[in-house]
Amino acid sequence: MNDNILFDKGYQWIFFGRDPDKPEKIIDTNQYLIKDGNRSLLLDPGGIETFSAMLASITRHVRLDDISDIFASHQDPDIISSLGLWDKALPHARLHAPWLWEGFIRHFGCENIEYMGIPDEGCELELNNSKLVFIPAHYLHASGNYNVYDSNAKILMSGDIGAALEPAGSGMFVEDFDAHTQNMTLFHQRWMPSNKAKNDWVARVRNLDIEMMAPQHGRIFKGDDVKRFLDWFEALEVGIATNKLKKAA
Amino acid sequence: MENNLRTQERPFFASAATVAGSLISVMHIAKEISLAAKNAKAIAERAGEKANGFRPITDFIDEMGHETISLVKSINTKALEVSRIAVDELRANDAYQRFLTAKEYADKDAISSIQRLIDAASEELSEHGVALKKEKSKLVDLLIEIKTQMRASAVISTCSRVEATQAEEHETSLGVVAENVDTATSKIAMIVKDCDDLLN
């Protein structure tokens, strides 16, 4: 699995993904680690199938004993189905995940790790040098859903927002925004159910100082491409499956 | 029923869960035995002195029905416990295998931290193995107990048939009761044998 340091000032944001050995039929995912001394946070650690590669990759950067916290933006299997394995690898860790999904996520196996339900309005998590905010992104796409914002690093880990479906081996960063929208449009229209929730999120996120927006699938947005994404997303009509079904009927 | 139990190769946790599931039908059959005992009591009451030999047997049949139900409940609980331990063992084994794979990918510096996970998983795996062996043995003992009970039931059914012949005009009714007990005993014995085969 490839890795890349996104931020490195007192603590690090590290990207993991583009695994060349990933089984073909499972969706490609981006994982992130905030390495902050003995309080490191693993974000959306991924599914069972990528667990071994992920475990091996993070040990290049951090001692396992130093991973104190895990974050799951929502309940999907590509986000957190590996929980039962992390539960054995990091038995003393805490899992920060939507309170709404606790009863569901526990089906993946959570005997040792402590489940910390994130309230609807979000909350903060302070590690050693980093201070993070779990920002509500409900209905984008799951009914209980959060992003992670780091105002110091100016990074927004945006979960499925900004995701793109591309062939294996695609680049890490968005290079041509207009061309990239082709890989995002259908994903957002189909997976995101609510225009109201989307526009509310866009309005809140416009107030944040963001240099990098890091989704869980596809490429990372940098600099002006973040604003371009917000404009594009605001204009996009989502939740279109019912319209399509009506037309087909 | 026996085909469902026998035809497929399953992981052990599924076999144990199948044992628990198949015993539900034993519970129903045992309830039928209790019902047969109640019918037999009523007939024996009506037959008066002619059913003197049959009457005490009805108590045995009734008692056996209740004991079978109680035993099946215990086996059911134990089979589910064994299944759960087997699932835990499977998950521990999954973790163990994935830690081994991670070690292959890991850099030299990180190998020791992953080796610690491998050692812990190996220990957990071994603990589950010991617990599984112990609880499986208890489950097998319970199945032996119910098999013994079914042998006793077969004897009672034979005695019932003999005593029914002494009950003159009530012979047919009591004969049906004896037949019902016999059929129920055979069915239970067959299911228990299948369960036994599954666990071994």
mmCIF file of N, CA and C in Angstrom, chain B residues 42-160:
data_model
loop_
_atom_site.group_PDB
_atom_site.id
_atom_site.type_symbol
_atom_site.label_atom_id
_atom_site.label_comp_id
_atom_site.label_asym_id
_atom_site.label_seq_id
_atom_site.Cartn_x
_atom_site.Cartn_y
_atom_site.Cartn_z
ATOM 1 N N ALA B 42 -55.555 -41.287 30.949
ATOM 2 C CA ALA B 42 -57.014 -41.188 30.847
ATOM 3 C C ALA B 42 -57.619 -42.538 30.452
ATOM 4 N N ILE B 43 -56.972 -43.201 29.480
ATOM 5 C CA ILE B 43 -57.492 -44.503 29.024
ATOM 6 C C ILE B 43 -57.382 -45.524 30.157
ATOM 7 N N ALA B 44 -56.224 -45.519 30.822
ATOM 8 C CA ALA B 44 -55.996 -46.479 31.903
ATOM 9 C C ALA B 44 -57.002 -46.267 33.031
ATOM 10 N N GLU B 45 -57.355 -45.008 33.247
ATOM 11 C CA GLU B 45 -58.342 -44.676 34.284
ATOM 12 C C GLU B 45 -59.696 -45.301 33.933
ATOM 13 N N ARG B 46 -60.046 -45.127 32.650
ATOM 14 C CA ARG B 46 -61.330 -45.681 32.195
ATOM 15 C C ARG B 46 -61.317 -47.206 32.233
ATOM 16 N N ALA B 47 -60.165 -47.811 31.927
ATOM 17 C CA ALA B 47 -60.072 -49.278 31.852
ATOM 18 C C ALA B 47 -60.112 -49.930 33.222
ATOM 19 N N GLY B 48 -59.867 -49.159 34.250
ATOM 20 C CA GLY B 48 -59.933 -49.682 35.612
ATOM 21 C C GLY B 48 -58.922 -50.804 35.843
ATOM 22 N N GLU B 49 -59.394 -51.905 36.433
ATOM 23 C CA GLU B 49 -58.476 -52.985 36.819
ATOM 24 C C GLU B 49 -57.788 -53.628 35.619
ATOM 25 N N LYS B 50 -58.463 -53.559 34.474
ATOM 26 C CA LYS B 50 -57.894 -54.218 33.293
ATOM 27 C C LYS B 50 -56.570 -53.567 32.869
ATOM 28 N N ALA B 51 -56.358 -52.323 33.287
ATOM 29 C CA ALA B 51 -55.122 -51.615 32.887
ATOM 30 C C ALA B 51 -54.192 -51.417 34.080
ATOM 31 N N ASN B 52 -54.338 -52.270 35.062
ATOM 32 C CA ASN B 52 -53.502 -52.129 36.267
ATOM 33 C C ASN B 52 -52.007 -52.152 35.954
ATOM 34 N N GLY B 53 -51.631 -52.995 34.974
ATOM 35 C CA GLY B 53 -50.205 -53.103 34.611
ATOM 36 C C GLY B 53 -49.734 -51.894 33.822
ATOM 37 N N PHE B 54 -50.664 -51.258 33.108
ATOM 38 C CA PHE B 54 -50.286 -50.150 32.228
ATOM 39 C C PHE B 54 -50.152 -48.839 33.002
ATOM 40 N N ARG B 55 -50.991 -48.684 34.046
ATOM 41 C CA ARG B 55 -51.091 -47.385 34.720
ATOM 42 C C ARG B 55 -49.737 -46.843 35.229
ATOM 43 N N PRO B 56 -48.953 -47.677 35.938
ATOM 44 C CA PRO B 56 -47.675 -47.129 36.428
ATOM 45 C C PRO B 56 -46.721 -46.721 35.295
ATOM 46 N N ILE B 57 -46.892 -47.412 34.139
ATOM 47 C CA ILE B 57 -46.000 -47.080 33.012
ATOM 48 C C ILE B 57 -46.262 -45.666 32.505
ATOM 49 N N THR B 58 -47.533 -45.239 32.613
ATOM 50 C CA THR B 58 -47.854 -43.884 32.132
ATOM 51 C C THR B 58 -47.062 -42.820 32.893
ATOM 52 N N ASP B 59 -46.843 -43.085 34.181
ATOM 53 C CA ASP B 59 -46.037 -42.130 34.957
ATOM 54 C C ASP B 59 -44.604 -42.070 34.428
ATOM 55 N N PHE B 60 -44.087 -43.275 34.093
ATOM 56 C CA PHE B 60 -42.723 -43.319 33.542
ATOM 57 C C PHE B 60 -42.644 -42.533 32.236
ATOM 58 N N ILE B 61 -43.684 -42.755 31.406
ATOM 59 C CA ILE B 61 -43.675 -42.078 30.096
ATOM 60 C C ILE B 61 -43.704 -40.553 30.296
ATOM 61 N N ASP B 62 -44.596 -40.112 31.187
ATOM 62 C CA ASP B 62 -44.734 -38.682 31.461
ATOM 63 C C ASP B 62 -43.413 -38.097 31.975
ATOM 64 N N GLU B 63 -42.827 -38.805 32.929
ATOM 65 C CA GLU B 63 -41.568 -38.344 33.521
ATOM 66 C C GLU B 63 -40.463 -38.276 32.454
ATOM 67 N N MET B 64 -40.452 -39.311 31.607
ATOM 68 C CA MET B 64 -39.427 -39.351 30.566
ATOM 69 C C MET B 64 -39.578 -38.168 29.587
ATOM 70 N N GLY B 65 -40.836 -37.859 29.267
ATOM 71 C CA GLY B 65 -41.086 -36.719 28.379
ATOM 72 C C GLY B 65 -40.537 -35.444 28.977
ATOM 73 N N HIS B 66 -40.837 -35.225 30.257
ATOM 74 C CA HIS B 66 -40.339 -34.003 30.922
ATOM 75 C C HIS B 66 -38.809 -33.982 31.010
ATOM 76 N N GLU B 67 -38.245 -35.126 31.330
ATOM 77 C CA GLU B 67 -36.776 -35.184 31.453
ATOM 78 C C GLU B 67 -36.111 -34.931 30.095
ATOM 79 N N THR B 68 -36.746 -35.465 29.056
ATOM 80 C CA THR B 68 -36.180 -35.251 27.718
ATOM 81 C C THR B 68 -36.209 -33.768 27.371
ATOM 82 N N ILE B 69 -37.322 -33.117 27.670
ATOM 83 C CA ILE B 69 -37.416 -31.676 27.381
ATOM 84 C C ILE B 69 -36.333 -30.910 28.131
ATOM 85 N N SER B 70 -36.175 -31.244 29.409
ATOM 86 C CA SER B 70 -35.179 -30.551 30.223
ATOM 87 C C SER B 70 -33.760 -30.802 29.692
ATOM 88 N N LEU B 71 -33.501 -32.052 29.316
ATOM 89 C CA LEU B 71 -32.180 -32.401 28.803
ATOM 90 C C LEU B 71 -31.904 -31.700 27.473
ATOM 91 N N VAL B 72 -32.922 -31.652 26.637
ATOM 92 C CA VAL B 72 -32.757 -30.993 25.338
ATOM 93 C C VAL B 72 -32.453 -29.507 25.534
ATOM 94 N N LYS B 73 -33.105 -28.895 26.525
ATOM 95 C CA LYS B 73 -32.819 -27.471 26.801
ATOM 96 C C LYS B 73 -31.344 -27.293 27.165
ATOM 97 N N SER B 74 -30.848 -28.216 28.011
ATOM 98 C CA SER B 74 -29.435 -28.127 28.416
ATOM 99 C C SER B 74 -28.518 -28.324 27.220
ATOM 100 N N ILE B 75 -28.863 -29.299 26.369
ATOM 101 C CA ILE B 75 -28.018 -29.562 25.194
ATOM 102 C C ILE B 75 -28.044 -28.350 24.265
ATOM 103 N N ASN B 76 -29.224 -27.781 24.109
ATOM 104 C CA ASN B 76 -29.372 -26.614 23.240
ATOM 105 C C ASN B 76 -28.470 -25.471 23.714
ATOM 106 N N THR B 77 -28.533 -25.188 25.028
ATOM 107 C CA THR B 77 -27.708 -24.114 25.598
ATOM 108 C C THR B 77 -26.226 -24.404 25.382
ATOM 109 N N LYS B 78 -25.861 -25.660 25.650
ATOM 110 C CA LYS B 78 -24.443 -26.026 25.522
ATOM 111 C C LYS B 78 -23.982 -25.950 24.062
ATOM 112 N N ALA B 79 -24.859 -26.428 23.146
ATOM 113 C CA ALA B 79 -24.490 -26.403 21.723
ATOM 114 C C ALA B 79 -24.275 -24.968 21.241
ATOM 115 N N LEU B 80 -25.128 -24.050 21.717
ATOM 116 C CA LEU B 80 -24.953 -22.639 21.327
ATOM 117 C C LEU B 80 -23.668 -22.065 21.908
ATOM 118 N N GLU B 81 -23.363 -22.455 23.140
ATOM 119 C CA GLU B 81 -22.124 -21.984 23.774
ATOM 120 C C GLU B 81 -20.909 -22.490 22.977
ATOM 121 N N VAL B 82 -20.967 -23.763 22.605
ATOM 122 C CA VAL B 82 -19.871 -24.347 21.823
ATOM 123 C C VAL B 82 -19.753 -23.620 20.477
ATOM 124 N N SER B 83 -20.889 -23.330 19.867
ATOM 125 C CA SER B 83 -20.874 -22.630 18.574
ATOM 126 C C SER B 83 -20.232 -21.246 18.719
ATOM 127 N N ARG B 84 -20.595 -20.563 19.805
ATOM 128 C CA ARG B 84 -20.032 -19.215 20.024
ATOM 129 C C ARG B 84 -18.506 -19.279 20.208
ATOM 130 N N ILE B 85 -18.066 -20.266 20.981
ATOM 131 C CA ILE B 85 -16.612 -20.390 21.193
ATOM 132 C C ILE B 85 -15.930 -20.691 19.857
ATOM 133 N N ALA B 86 -16.590 -21.540 19.050
ATOM 134 C CA ALA B 86 -16.010 -21.888 17.748
ATOM 135 C C ALA B 86 -15.920 -20.660 16.841
ATOM 136 N N VAL B 87 -16.934 -19.784 16.932
ATOM 137 C CA VAL B 87 -16.887 -18.535 16.140
ATOM 138 C C VAL B 87 -15.732 -17.652 16.635
ATOM 139 N N ASP B 88 -15.593 -17.559 17.956
ATOM 140 C CA ASP B 88 -14.487 -16.767 18.520
ATOM 141 C C ASP B 88 -13.141 -17.321 18.046
ATOM 142 N N GLU B 89 -13.062 -18.647 18.025
ATOM 143 C CA GLU B 89 -11.814 -19.278 17.587
ATOM 144 C C GLU B 89 -11.537 -18.942 16.119
ATOM 145 N N LEU B 90 -12.616 -18.969 15.335
ATOM 146 C CA LEU B 90 -12.477 -18.670 13.903
ATOM 147 C C LEU B 90 -12.006 -17.231 13.705
ATOM 148 N N ARG B 91 -12.595 -16.309 14.469
ATOM 149 C CA ARG B 91 -12.203 -14.898 14.339
ATOM 150 C C ARG B 91 -10.772 -14.686 14.811
ATOM 151 N N ALA B 92 -10.412 -15.379 15.889
ATOM 152 C CA ALA B 92 -9.037 -15.260 16.384
ATOM 153 C C ALA B 92 -8.074 -15.807 15.332
ATOM 154 N N ASN B 93 -8.492 -16.874 14.678
ATOM 155 C CA ASN B 93 -7.644 -17.471 13.643
ATOM 156 C C ASN B 93 -7.519 -16.529 12.443
ATOM 157 N N ASP B 94 -8.633 -15.864 12.128
ATOM 158 C CA ASP B 94 -8.624 -14.897 11.023
ATOM 159 C C ASP B 94 -7.613 -13.780 11.333
ATOM 160 N N ALA B 95 -7.715 -13.267 12.559
ATOM 161 C CA ALA B 95 -6.783 -12.208 12.974
ATOM 162 C C ALA B 95 -5.345 -12.724 12.901
ATOM 163 N N TYR B 96 -5.142 -13.925 13.406
ATOM 164 C CA TYR B 96 -3.800 -14.529 13.425
ATOM 165 C C TYR B 96 -3.225 -14.592 12.001
ATOM 166 N N GLN B 97 -4.047 -15.097 11.067
ATOM 167 C CA GLN B 97 -3.586 -15.244 9.682
ATOM 168 C C GLN B 97 -3.275 -13.877 9.060
ATOM 169 N N ARG B 98 -4.130 -12.893 9.363
ATOM 170 C CA ARG B 98 -3.912 -11.567 8.761
ATOM 171 C C ARG B 98 -2.691 -10.868 9.380
ATOM 172 N N PHE B 99 -2.450 -11.118 10.661
ATOM 173 C CA PHE B 99 -1.233 -10.574 11.283
ATOM 174 C C PHE B 99 0.002 -11.193 10.615
ATOM 175 N N LEU B 100 -0.077 -12.502 10.314
ATOM 176 C CA LEU B 100 1.051 -13.168 9.643
ATOM 177 C C LEU B 100 1.322 -12.525 8.282
ATOM 178 N N THR B 101 0.220 -12.237 7.558
ATOM 179 C CA THR B 101 0.375 -11.602 6.238
ATOM 180 C C THR B 101 0.988 -10.209 6.400
ATOM 181 N N ALA B 102 0.496 -9.476 7.403
ATOM 182 C CA ALA B 102 1.024 -8.120 7.640
ATOM 183 C C ALA B 102 2.520 -8.187 7.936
ATOM 184 N N LYS B 103 2.930 -9.210 8.650
ATOM 185 C CA LYS B 103 4.361 -9.347 8.990
ATOM 186 C C LYS B 103 5.194 -9.521 7.715
ATOM 187 N N GLU B 104 4.637 -10.242 6.751
ATOM 188 C CA GLU B 104 5.353 -10.437 5.481
ATOM 189 C C GLU B 104 5.588 -9.106 4.771
ATOM 190 N N TYR B 105 4.583 -8.227 4.843
ATOM 191 C CA TYR B 105 4.679 -6.926 4.159
ATOM 192 C C TYR B 105 5.509 -5.904 4.949
ATOM 193 N N ALA B 106 5.612 -6.120 6.235
ATOM 194 C CA ALA B 106 6.142 -5.062 7.112
ATOM 195 C C ALA B 106 7.636 -4.830 6.931
ATOM 196 N N ASP B 107 8.043 -3.608 7.238
ATOM 197 C CA ASP B 107 9.470 -3.294 7.243
ATOM 198 C C ASP B 107 10.127 -3.997 8.427
ATOM 199 N N LYS B 108 11.450 -4.183 8.310
ATOM 200 C CA LYS B 108 12.185 -4.905 9.368
ATOM 201 C C LYS B 108 11.934 -4.310 10.755
ATOM 202 N N ASP B 109 11.940 -2.967 10.814
ATOM 203 C CA ASP B 109 11.811 -2.293 12.114
ATOM 204 C C ASP B 109 10.469 -2.576 12.782
ATOM 205 N N ALA B 110 9.479 -2.841 11.948
ATOM 206 C CA ALA B 110 8.118 -2.987 12.499
ATOM 207 C C ALA B 110 7.775 -4.443 12.823
ATOM 208 N N ILE B 111 8.645 -5.356 12.409
ATOM 209 C CA ILE B 111 8.308 -6.780 12.551
ATOM 210 C C ILE B 111 8.053 -7.159 14.007
ATOM 211 N N SER B 112 8.860 -6.592 14.927
ATOM 212 C CA SER B 112 8.695 -7.001 16.332
ATOM 213 C C SER B 112 7.319 -6.613 16.864
ATOM 214 N N SER B 113 6.809 -5.431 16.452
ATOM 215 C CA SER B 113 5.492 -5.033 16.982
ATOM 216 C C SER B 113 4.396 -5.933 16.415
ATOM 217 N N ILE B 114 4.555 -6.340 15.176
ATOM 218 C CA ILE B 114 3.545 -7.241 14.605
ATOM 219 C C ILE B 114 3.696 -8.639 15.201
ATOM 220 N N GLN B 115 4.934 -9.022 15.483
ATOM 221 C CA GLN B 115 5.149 -10.344 16.097
ATOM 222 C C GLN B 115 4.422 -10.426 17.452
ATOM 223 N N ARG B 116 4.386 -9.294 18.170
ATOM 224 C CA ARG B 116 3.662 -9.290 19.455
ATOM 225 C C ARG B 116 2.185 -9.608 19.235
ATOM 226 N N LEU B 117 1.639 -9.037 18.159
ATOM 227 C CA LEU B 117 0.227 -9.315 17.837
ATOM 228 C C LEU B 117 0.052 -10.784 17.491
ATOM 229 N N ILE B 118 1.012 -11.308 16.731
ATOM 230 C CA ILE B 118 0.931 -12.720 16.334
ATOM 231 C C ILE B 118 0.968 -13.606 17.578
ATOM 232 N N ASP B 119 1.868 -13.282 18.499
ATOM 233 C CA ASP B 119 1.987 -14.090 19.722
ATOM 234 C C ASP B 119 0.692 -14.029 20.544
ATOM 235 N N ALA B 120 0.140 -12.811 20.668
ATOM 236 C CA ALA B 120 -1.105 -12.665 21.448
ATOM 237 C C ALA B 120 -2.249 -13.422 20.780
ATOM 238 N N ALA B 121 -2.304 -13.313 19.446
ATOM 239 C CA ALA B 121 -3.385 -14.012 18.725
ATOM 240 C C ALA B 121 -3.216 -15.517 18.853
ATOM 241 N N SER B 122 -1.971 -15.951 18.808
ATOM 242 C CA SER B 122 -1.693 -17.390 18.936
ATOM 243 C C SER B 122 -2.138 -17.895 20.307
ATOM 244 N N GLU B 123 -1.839 -17.079 21.330
ATOM 245 C CA GLU B 123 -2.236 -17.466 22.699
ATOM 246 C C GLU B 123 -3.765 -17.512 22.820
ATOM 247 N N GLU B 124 -4.408 -16.495 22.246
ATOM 248 C CA GLU B 124 -5.874 -16.449 22.296
ATOM 249 C C GLU B 124 -6.475 -17.649 21.568
ATOM 250 N N LEU B 125 -5.850 -17.952 20.437
ATOM 251 C CA LEU B 125 -6.308 -19.096 19.632
ATOM 252 C C LEU B 125 -6.214 -20.374 20.452
ATOM 253 N N SER B 126 -5.102 -20.494 21.140
ATOM 254 C CA SER B 126 -4.888 -21.696 21.946
ATOM 255 C C SER B 126 -5.911 -21.768 23.100
ATOM 256 N N GLU B 127 -6.192 -20.604 23.726
ATOM 257 C CA GLU B 127 -7.201 -20.581 24.814
ATOM 258 C C GLU B 127 -8.572 -21.004 24.301
ATOM 259 N N HIS B 128 -8.920 -20.475 23.113
ATOM 260 C CA HIS B 128 -10.213 -20.866 22.532
ATOM 261 C C HIS B 128 -10.235 -22.362 22.239
ATOM 262 N N GLY B 129 -9.093 -22.875 21.765
ATOM 263 C CA GLY B 129 -9.003 -24.310 21.447
ATOM 264 C C GLY B 129 -9.266 -25.157 22.679
ATOM 265 N N VAL B 130 -8.654 -24.751 23.807
ATOM 266 C CA VAL B 130 -8.829 -25.503 25.066
ATOM 267 C C VAL B 130 -10.295 -25.442 25.512
ATOM 268 N N ALA B 131 -10.854 -24.219 25.477
ATOM 269 C CA ALA B 131 -12.254 -24.039 25.909
ATOM 270 C C ALA B 131 -13.192 -24.846 25.013
ATOM 271 N N LEU B 132 -12.877 -24.835 23.728
ATOM 272 C CA LEU B 132 -13.742 -25.553 22.776
ATOM 273 C C LEU B 132 -13.728 -27.047 23.063
ATOM 274 N N LYS B 133 -12.536 -27.561 23.305
ATOM 275 C CA LYS B 133 -12.402 -29.002 23.582
ATOM 276 C C LYS B 133 -13.203 -29.370 24.833
ATOM 277 N N LYS B 134 -13.064 -28.524 25.858
ATOM 278 C CA LYS B 134 -13.722 -28.789 27.145
ATOM 279 C C LYS B 134 -15.252 -28.762 26.995
ATOM 280 N N GLU B 135 -15.754 -27.714 26.359
ATOM 281 C CA GLU B 135 -17.208 -27.565 26.253
ATOM 282 C C GLU B 135 -17.802 -28.574 25.270
ATOM 283 N N LYS B 136 -17.024 -28.907 24.245
ATOM 284 C CA LYS B 136 -17.499 -29.909 23.286
ATOM 285 C C LYS B 136 -17.649 -31.256 23.992
ATOM 286 N N SER B 137 -16.706 -31.547 24.860
ATOM 287 C CA SER B 137 -16.765 -32.814 25.611
ATOM 288 C C SER B 137 -18.029 -32.856 26.485
ATOM 289 N N LYS B 138 -18.370 -31.710 27.096
ATOM 290 C CA LYS B 138 -19.592 -31.654 27.923
ATOM 291 C C LYS B 138 -20.828 -31.878 27.042
ATOM 292 N N LEU B 139 -20.779 -31.304 25.848
ATOM 293 C CA LEU B 139 -21.900 -31.461 24.926
ATOM 294 C C LEU B 139 -22.071 -32.928 24.520
ATOM 295 N N VAL B 140 -20.946 -33.567 24.242
ATOM 296 C CA VAL B 140 -20.994 -34.991 23.863
ATOM 297 C C VAL B 140 -21.563 -35.822 25.024
ATOM 298 N N ASP B 141 -21.161 -35.469 26.253
ATOM 299 C CA ASP B 141 -21.682 -36.194 27.436
ATOM 300 C C ASP B 141 -23.204 -36.059 27.524
ATOM 301 N N LEU B 142 -23.692 -34.849 27.245
ATOM 302 C CA LEU B 142 -25.147 -34.635 27.299
ATOM 303 C C LEU B 142 -25.861 -35.460 26.222
ATOM 304 N N LEU B 143 -25.213 -35.564 25.075
ATOM 305 C CA LEU B 143 -25.816 -36.376 24.003
ATOM 306 C C LEU B 143 -25.819 -37.856 24.398
ATOM 307 N N ILE B 144 -24.763 -38.284 25.086
ATOM 308 C CA ILE B 144 -24.731 -39.682 25.563
ATOM 309 C C ILE B 144 -25.885 -39.905 26.547
ATOM 310 N N GLU B 145 -26.099 -38.881 27.393
ATOM 311 C CA GLU B 145 -27.176 -38.981 28.392
ATOM 312 C C GLU B 145 -28.541 -39.152 27.715
ATOM 313 N N ILE B 146 -28.757 -38.359 26.677
ATOM 314 C CA ILE B 146 -30.065 -38.450 26.019
ATOM 315 C C ILE B 146 -30.187 -39.776 25.254
ATOM 316 N N LYS B 147 -29.066 -40.283 24.763
ATOM 317 C CA LYS B 147 -29.110 -41.596 24.087
ATOM 318 C C LYS B 147 -29.492 -42.688 25.084
ATOM 319 N N THR B 148 -28.920 -42.581 26.281
ATOM 320 C CA THR B 148 -29.252 -43.558 27.336
ATOM 321 C C THR B 148 -30.735 -43.479 27.661
ATOM 322 N N GLN B 149 -31.207 -42.240 27.709
ATOM 323 C CA GLN B 149 -32.621 -42.044 28.022
ATOM 324 C C GLN B 149 -33.514 -42.657 26.933
ATOM 325 N N MET B 150 -33.076 -42.526 25.703
ATOM 326 C CA MET B 150 -33.875 -43.085 24.606
ATOM 327 C C MET B 150 -33.869 -44.610 24.648
ATOM 328 N N ARG B 151 -32.759 -45.206 25.142
ATOM 329 C CA ARG B 151 -32.743 -46.667 25.284
ATOM 330 C C ARG B 151 -33.767 -47.081 26.337
ATOM 331 N N ALA B 152 -33.817 -46.308 27.433
ATOM 332 C CA ALA B 152 -34.803 -46.587 28.487
ATOM 333 C C ALA B 152 -36.213 -46.415 27.935
ATOM 334 N N SER B 153 -36.366 -45.418 27.088
ATOM 335 C CA SER B 153 -37.669 -45.165 26.502
ATOM 336 C C SER B 153 -38.112 -46.330 25.625
ATOM 337 N N ALA B 154 -37.146 -46.930 24.907
ATOM 338 C CA ALA B 154 -37.471 -48.079 24.059
ATOM 339 C C ALA B 154 -37.967 -49.243 24.917
ATOM 340 N N VAL B 155 -37.342 -49.407 26.095
ATOM 341 C CA VAL B 155 -37.768 -50.483 27.013
ATOM 342 C C VAL B 155 -39.201 -50.204 27.492
ATOM 343 N N ILE B 156 -39.451 -48.944 27.869
ATOM 344 C CA ILE B 156 -40.793 -48.572 28.344
ATOM 345 C C ILE B 156 -41.828 -48.834 27.254
ATOM 346 N N SER B 157 -41.464 -48.503 26.025
ATOM 347 C CA SER B 157 -42.406 -48.699 24.926
ATOM 348 C C SER B 157 -42.725 -50.187 24.743
ATOM 349 N N THR B 158 -41.702 -51.058 24.892
ATOM 350 C CA THR B 158 -41.936 -52.513 24.781
ATOM 351 C C THR B 158 -42.853 -52.987 25.913
ATOM 352 N N CYS B 159 -42.546 -52.523 27.147
ATOM 353 C CA CYS B 159 -43.390 -52.899 28.301
ATOM 354 C C CYS B 159 -44.835 -52.443 28.063
ATOM 355 N N SER B 160 -44.956 -51.205 27.493
ATOM 356 C CA SER B 160 -46.295 -50.664 27.257
ATOM 357 C C SER B 160 -47.075 -51.580 26.319
#
